PDB file of N, CA and C in Angstrom:
ATOM      1  N   GLU A 325      14.456 -16.184   1.459  1.00  0.00           N
ATOM      2  CA  GLU A 325      14.137 -16.228   0.227  1.00  0.00           C
ATOM      3  C   GLU A 325      12.691 -16.191  -0.129  1.00  0.00           C
ATOM      4  N   ALA A 326      11.814 -16.970   0.771  1.00  0.00           N
ATOM      5  CA  ALA A 326      10.399 -16.731   0.562  1.00  0.00           C
ATOM      6  C   ALA A 326       9.874 -15.347   1.005  1.00  0.00           C
ATOM      7  N   LEU A 327      10.531 -14.740   2.028  1.00  0.00           N
ATOM      8  CA  LEU A 327      10.319 -13.397   2.455  1.00  0.00           C
ATOM      9  C   LEU A 327      10.609 -12.441   1.405  1.00  0.00           C
ATOM     10  N   ALA A 328      11.622 -12.595   0.610  1.00  0.00           N
ATOM     11  CA  ALA A 328      12.065 -11.731  -0.186  1.00  0.00           C
ATOM     12  C   ALA A 328      11.083 -11.746  -1.470  1.00  0.00           C
ATOM     13  N   ARG A 329      10.530 -12.920  -1.780  1.00  0.00           N
ATOM     14  CA  ARG A 329       9.652 -13.034  -2.874  1.00  0.00           C
ATOM     15  C   ARG A 329       8.336 -12.456  -2.548  1.00  0.00           C
ATOM     16  N   ALA A 330       8.009 -12.586  -1.369  1.00  0.00           N
ATOM     17  CA  ALA A 330       6.672 -11.789  -0.758  1.00  0.00           C
ATOM     18  C   ALA A 330       6.716 -10.344  -0.793  1.00  0.00           C
ATOM     19  N   VAL A 331       7.909  -9.903  -0.332  1.00  0.00           N
ATOM     20  CA  VAL A 331       8.076  -8.481  -0.258  1.00  0.00           C
ATOM     21  C   VAL A 331       8.159  -7.833  -1.758  1.00  0.00           C
ATOM     22  N   ALA A 332       8.811  -8.582  -2.650  1.00  0.00           N
ATOM     23  CA  ALA A 332       8.806  -8.116  -4.023  1.00  0.00           C
ATOM     24  C   ALA A 332       7.490  -8.193  -4.595  1.00  0.00           C
ATOM     25  N   GLY A 333       6.759  -9.251  -4.342  1.00  0.00           N
ATOM     26  CA  GLY A 333       5.262  -9.269  -4.745  1.00  0.00           C
ATOM     27  C   GLY A 333       4.488  -8.007  -4.248  1.00  0.00           C
ATOM     28  N   LEU A 334       4.649  -7.593  -3.028  1.00  0.00           N
ATOM     29  CA  LEU A 334       3.882  -6.601  -2.388  1.00  0.00           C
ATOM     30  C   LEU A 334       4.281  -5.437  -3.073  1.00  0.00           C
ATOM     31  N   LEU A 335       5.682  -5.344  -3.364  1.00  0.00           N
ATOM     32  CA  LEU A 335       6.208  -4.017  -3.976  1.00  0.00           C
ATOM     33  C   LEU A 335       5.693  -3.801  -5.367  1.00  0.00           C
ATOM     34  N   ALA A 336       5.373  -4.954  -6.044  1.00  0.00           N
ATOM     35  CA  ALA A 336       4.923  -4.827  -7.461  1.00  0.00           C
ATOM     36  C   ALA A 336       3.393  -4.676  -7.661  1.00  0.00           C
ATOM     37  N   ASP A 337       2.654  -4.824  -6.484  1.00  0.00           N
ATOM     38  CA  ASP A 337       1.134  -4.951  -6.487  1.00  0.00           C
ATOM     39  C   ASP A 337       0.557  -3.909  -5.570  1.00  0.00           C
ATOM     40  N   PRO A 338       0.219  -2.689  -5.838  1.00  0.00           N
ATOM     41  CA  PRO A 338      -0.348  -1.657  -5.054  1.00  0.00           C
ATOM     42  C   PRO A 338      -1.613  -2.134  -4.432  1.00  0.00           C
ATOM     43  N   ALA A 339      -2.441  -2.711  -5.067  1.00  0.00           N
ATOM     44  CA  ALA A 339      -3.641  -3.330  -4.495  1.00  0.00           C
ATOM     45  C   ALA A 339      -3.516  -4.320  -3.425  1.00  0.00           C
ATOM     46  N   ALA A 340      -2.485  -5.295  -3.535  1.00  0.00           N
ATOM     47  CA  ALA A 340      -2.175  -6.300  -2.624  1.00  0.00           C
ATOM     48  C   ALA A 340      -1.499  -5.447  -1.381  1.00  0.00           C
ATOM     49  N   ARG A 341      -0.747  -4.458  -1.470  1.00  0.00           N
ATOM     50  CA  ARG A 341      -0.204  -3.758  -0.478  1.00  0.00           C
ATOM     51  C   ARG A 341      -1.246  -3.032   0.320  1.00  0.00           C
ATOM     52  N   ALA A 342      -2.280  -2.403  -0.185  1.00  0.00           N
ATOM     53  CA  ALA A 342      -3.341  -1.809   0.398  1.00  0.00           C
ATOM     54  C   ALA A 342      -4.127  -2.806   1.201  1.00  0.00           C
ATOM     55  N   ALA A 343      -4.473  -3.843   0.652  1.00  0.00           N
ATOM     56  CA  ALA A 343      -5.324  -4.914   1.305  1.00  0.00           C
ATOM     57  C   ALA A 343      -4.536  -5.473   2.490  1.00  0.00           C
ATOM     58  N   CYS A 344      -3.172  -5.744   2.235  1.00  0.00           N
ATOM     59  CA  CYS A 344      -2.447  -6.201   3.486  1.00  0.00           C
ATOM     60  C   CYS A 344      -2.278  -5.254   4.707  1.00  0.00           C
ATOM     61  N   GLY A 345      -2.103  -4.019   4.297  1.00  0.00           N
ATOM     62  CA  GLY A 345      -1.973  -2.941   5.413  1.00  0.00           C
ATOM     63  C   GLY A 345      -3.520  -2.825   6.091  1.00  0.00           C
ATOM     64  N   ALA A 346      -4.595  -3.024   5.306  1.00  0.00           N
ATOM     65  CA  ALA A 346      -5.967  -2.763   5.982  1.00  0.00           C
ATOM     66  C   ALA A 346      -6.105  -3.925   6.816  1.00  0.00           C
ATOM     67  N   ALA A 347      -5.867  -5.103   6.361  1.00  0.00           N
ATOM     68  CA  ALA A 347      -5.869  -6.418   7.185  1.00  0.00           C
ATOM     69  C   ALA A 347      -5.068  -6.375   8.491  1.00  0.00           C
ATOM     70  N   GLY A 348      -3.877  -5.685   8.301  1.00  0.00           N
ATOM     71  CA  GLY A 348      -2.916  -5.607   9.387  1.00  0.00           C
ATOM     72  C   GLY A 348      -3.630  -4.577  10.429  1.00  0.00           C
ATOM     73  N   ARG A 349      -4.173  -3.494   9.982  1.00  0.00           N
ATOM     74  CA  ARG A 349      -4.753  -2.408  10.861  1.00  0.00           C
ATOM     75  C   ARG A 349      -5.999  -2.986  11.587  1.00  0.00           C
ATOM     76  N   ARG A 350      -6.929  -3.819  10.936  1.00  0.00           N
ATOM     77  CA  ARG A 350      -7.882  -4.454  11.549  1.00  0.00           C
ATOM     78  C   ARG A 350      -7.553  -5.374  12.697  1.00  0.00           C
ATOM     79  N   ARG A 351      -6.488  -6.175  12.389  1.00  0.00           N
ATOM     80  CA  ARG A 351      -6.043  -7.205  13.403  1.00  0.00           C
ATOM     81  C   ARG A 351      -5.352  -6.429  14.561  1.00  0.00           C
ATOM     82  N   VAL A 352      -4.622  -5.317  14.411  1.00  0.00           N
ATOM     83  CA  VAL A 352      -4.230  -4.621  15.540  1.00  0.00           C
ATOM     84  C   VAL A 352      -5.171  -3.920  16.246  1.00  0.00           C
ATOM     85  N   LEU A 353      -6.079  -3.401  15.662  1.00  0.00           N
ATOM     86  CA  LEU A 353      -7.272  -2.713  16.432  1.00  0.00           C
ATOM     87  C   LEU A 353      -8.278  -3.703  17.189  1.00  0.00           C
ATOM     88  N   SER A 354      -8.210  -4.848  16.671  1.00  0.00           N
ATOM     89  CA  SER A 354      -9.009  -5.970  17.343  1.00  0.00           C
ATOM     90  C   SER A 354      -8.407  -6.487  18.565  1.00  0.00           C
ATOM     91  N   ARG A 355      -7.030  -6.412  18.612  1.00  0.00           N
ATOM     92  CA  ARG A 355      -6.422  -7.026  19.485  1.00  0.00           C
ATOM     93  C   ARG A 355      -5.871  -5.985  20.638  1.00  0.00           C
ATOM     94  N   TYR A 356      -5.522  -4.842  20.140  1.00  0.00           N
ATOM     95  CA  TYR A 356      -4.919  -3.796  20.985  1.00  0.00           C
ATOM     96  C   TYR A 356      -5.725  -2.448  20.913  1.00  0.00           C
ATOM     97  N   GLY A 357      -7.087  -2.469  20.949  1.00  0.00           N
ATOM     98  CA  GLY A 357      -7.917  -1.294  21.037  1.00  0.00           C
ATOM     99  C   GLY A 357      -7.938  -0.921  22.573  1.00  0.00           C
ATOM    100  N   TRP A 358      -8.400   0.308  22.674  1.00  0.00           N
ATOM    101  CA  TRP A 358      -8.492   0.826  24.163  1.00  0.00           C
ATOM    102  C   TRP A 358      -9.335  -0.095  25.026  1.00  0.00           C
ATOM    103  N   GLY A 359     -10.435  -0.874  24.560  1.00  0.00           N
ATOM    104  CA  GLY A 359     -11.185  -1.664  25.261  1.00  0.00           C
ATOM    105  C   GLY A 359     -10.392  -2.909  25.862  1.00  0.00           C
ATOM    106  N   GLN A 360      -9.646  -3.554  24.936  1.00  0.00           N
ATOM    107  CA  GLN A 360      -8.684  -4.704  25.197  1.00  0.00           C
ATOM    108  C   GLN A 360      -7.645  -4.154  26.225  1.00  0.00           C
ATOM    109  N   VAL A 361      -6.983  -3.030  25.822  1.00  0.00           N
ATOM    110  CA  VAL A 361      -6.071  -2.431  26.747  1.00  0.00           C
ATOM    111  C   VAL A 361      -6.502  -2.337  28.103  1.00  0.00           C
ATOM    112  N   ALA A 362      -7.691  -1.654  28.356  1.00  0.00           N
ATOM    113  CA  ALA A 362      -8.294  -1.293  29.586  1.00  0.00           C
ATOM    114  C   ALA A 362      -8.614  -2.616  30.373  1.00  0.00           C
ATOM    115  N   ALA A 363      -9.173  -3.572  29.603  1.00  0.00           N
ATOM    116  CA  ALA A 363      -9.491  -5.011  30.250  1.00  0.00           C
ATOM    117  C   ALA A 363      -8.195  -5.707  30.697  1.00  0.00           C
ATOM    118  N   ALA A 364      -7.234  -5.691  29.990  1.00  0.00           N
ATOM    119  CA  ALA A 364      -5.911  -6.303  30.344  1.00  0.00           C
ATOM    120  C   ALA A 364      -5.275  -5.610  31.450  1.00  0.00           C
ATOM    121  N   THR A 365      -5.436  -4.135  31.574  1.00  0.00           N
ATOM    122  CA  THR A 365      -4.782  -3.433  32.629  1.00  0.00           C
ATOM    123  C   THR A 365      -5.523  -3.707  33.869  1.00  0.00           C
ATOM    124  N   GLU A 366      -6.981  -3.713  33.881  1.00  0.00           N
ATOM    125  CA  GLU A 366      -7.793  -4.055  35.070  1.00  0.00           C
ATOM    126  C   GLU A 366      -7.437  -5.377  35.460  1.00  0.00           C
ATOM    127  N   ALA A 367      -7.334  -6.417  34.818  1.00  0.00           N
ATOM    128  CA  ALA A 367      -7.021  -7.752  35.073  1.00  0.00           C
ATOM    129  C   ALA A 367      -5.705  -7.923  35.751  1.00  0.00           C
ATOM    130  N   ALA A 368      -4.688  -7.161  35.201  1.00  0.00           N
ATOM    131  CA  ALA A 368      -3.234  -7.106  35.927  1.00  0.00           C
ATOM    132  C   ALA A 368      -3.349  -6.420  37.310  1.00  0.00           C
ATOM    133  N   TYR A 369      -4.077  -5.408  37.484  1.00  0.00           N
ATOM    134  CA  TYR A 369      -4.315  -4.772  38.851  1.00  0.00           C
ATOM    135  C   TYR A 369      -4.890  -5.788  39.593  1.00  0.00           C
ATOM    136  N   CYS A 370      -6.077  -6.480  39.184  1.00  0.00           N
ATOM    137  CA  CYS A 370      -6.725  -7.329  40.077  1.00  0.00           C
ATOM    138  C   CYS A 370      -5.990  -8.278  40.500  1.00  0.00           C
ATOM    139  N   GLU A 371      -5.146  -9.004  39.484  1.00  0.00           N
ATOM    140  CA  GLU A 371      -4.162 -10.110  39.942  1.00  0.00           C
ATOM    141  C   GLU A 371      -3.234  -9.595  41.135  1.00  0.00           C
ATOM    142  N   VAL A 372      -2.671  -8.361  40.935  1.00  0.00           N
ATOM    143  CA  VAL A 372      -1.777  -8.022  41.942  1.00  0.00           C
ATOM    144  C   VAL A 372      -2.605  -7.710  43.197  1.00  0.00           C
ATOM    145  N   LEU A 373      -3.741  -7.107  43.141  1.00  0.00           N
ATOM    146  CA  LEU A 373      -4.511  -6.960  44.478  1.00  0.00           C
ATOM    147  C   LEU A 373      -5.296  -8.238  44.967  1.00  0.00           C
ATOM    148  N   ASP A 374      -5.136  -9.223  44.033  1.00  0.00           N
ATOM    149  CA  ASP A 374      -6.067 -10.384  44.380  1.00  0.00           C
ATOM    150  C   ASP A 374      -7.474 -10.228  44.621  1.00  0.00           C
ATOM    151  N   ALA A 375      -8.078  -9.454  43.621  1.00  0.00           N
ATOM    152  CA  ALA A 375      -9.377  -8.956  43.670  1.00  0.00           C
ATOM    153  C   ALA A 375     -10.174  -9.426  42.435  1.00  0.00           C
ATOM    154  N   GLU A 376     -11.381  -9.331  42.243  1.00  0.00           N
ATOM    155  CA  GLU A 376     -12.233  -9.731  41.022  1.00  0.00           C
ATOM    156  C   GLU A 376     -12.468  -8.420  40.396  1.00  0.00           C
ATOM    157  N   PRO A 377     -12.252  -8.551  38.883  1.00  0.00           N
ATOM    158  CA  PRO A 377     -12.631  -7.240  38.058  1.00  0.00           C
ATOM    159  C   PRO A 377     -14.046  -6.798  38.289  1.00  0.00           C
ATOM    160  N   ALA A 378     -14.215  -5.533  38.076  1.00  0.00           N
ATOM    161  CA  ALA A 378     -15.429  -4.917  38.262  1.00  0.00           C
ATOM    162  C   ALA A 378     -16.417  -5.253  37.036  1.00  0.00           C
ATOM    163  N   ALA A 379     -17.514  -5.439  37.195  1.00  0.00           N
ATOM    164  CA  ALA A 379     -18.473  -5.823  35.987  1.00  0.00           C
ATOM    165  C   ALA A 379     -19.161  -4.435  35.354  1.00  0.00           C
ATOM    166  N   THR A 380     -18.133  -4.038  34.579  1.00  0.00           N
ATOM    167  CA  THR A 380     -18.543  -2.695  33.920  1.00  0.00           C
ATOM    168  C   THR A 380     -19.030  -2.870  32.551  1.00  0.00           C
ATOM    169  N   GLY A 381     -18.888  -4.016  31.889  1.00  0.00           N
ATOM    170  CA  GLY A 381     -19.290  -4.315  30.591  1.00  0.00           C
ATOM    171  C   GLY A 381     -18.390  -3.920  29.603  1.00  0.00           C
ATOM    172  N   ALA A 382     -17.199  -3.414  29.923  1.00  0.00           N
ATOM    173  CA  ALA A 382     -16.171  -2.819  29.108  1.00  0.00           C
ATOM    174  C   ALA A 382     -15.483  -4.078  28.539  1.00  0.00           C
ATOM    175  N   GLY A 383     -14.916  -3.760  27.284  1.00  0.00           N
ATOM    176  CA  GLY A 383     -14.171  -4.706  26.664  1.00  0.00           C
ATOM    177  C   GLY A 383     -14.630  -5.521  25.614  1.00  0.00           C
TER     178      GLY A 383
END
């Protein structure tokens, strides 16, 4: 019921929809940008290889 009200509110308010979409995009980019993906991939490989990550300054 609460979700239905929230969705109905967004459907009725184009500015709120745009703000919500922009906030979601910022959140995704901050968590899943290429720097974060590269750092997580490097960390996973290092864990498998039992090695230390390179000090590249990336991320």
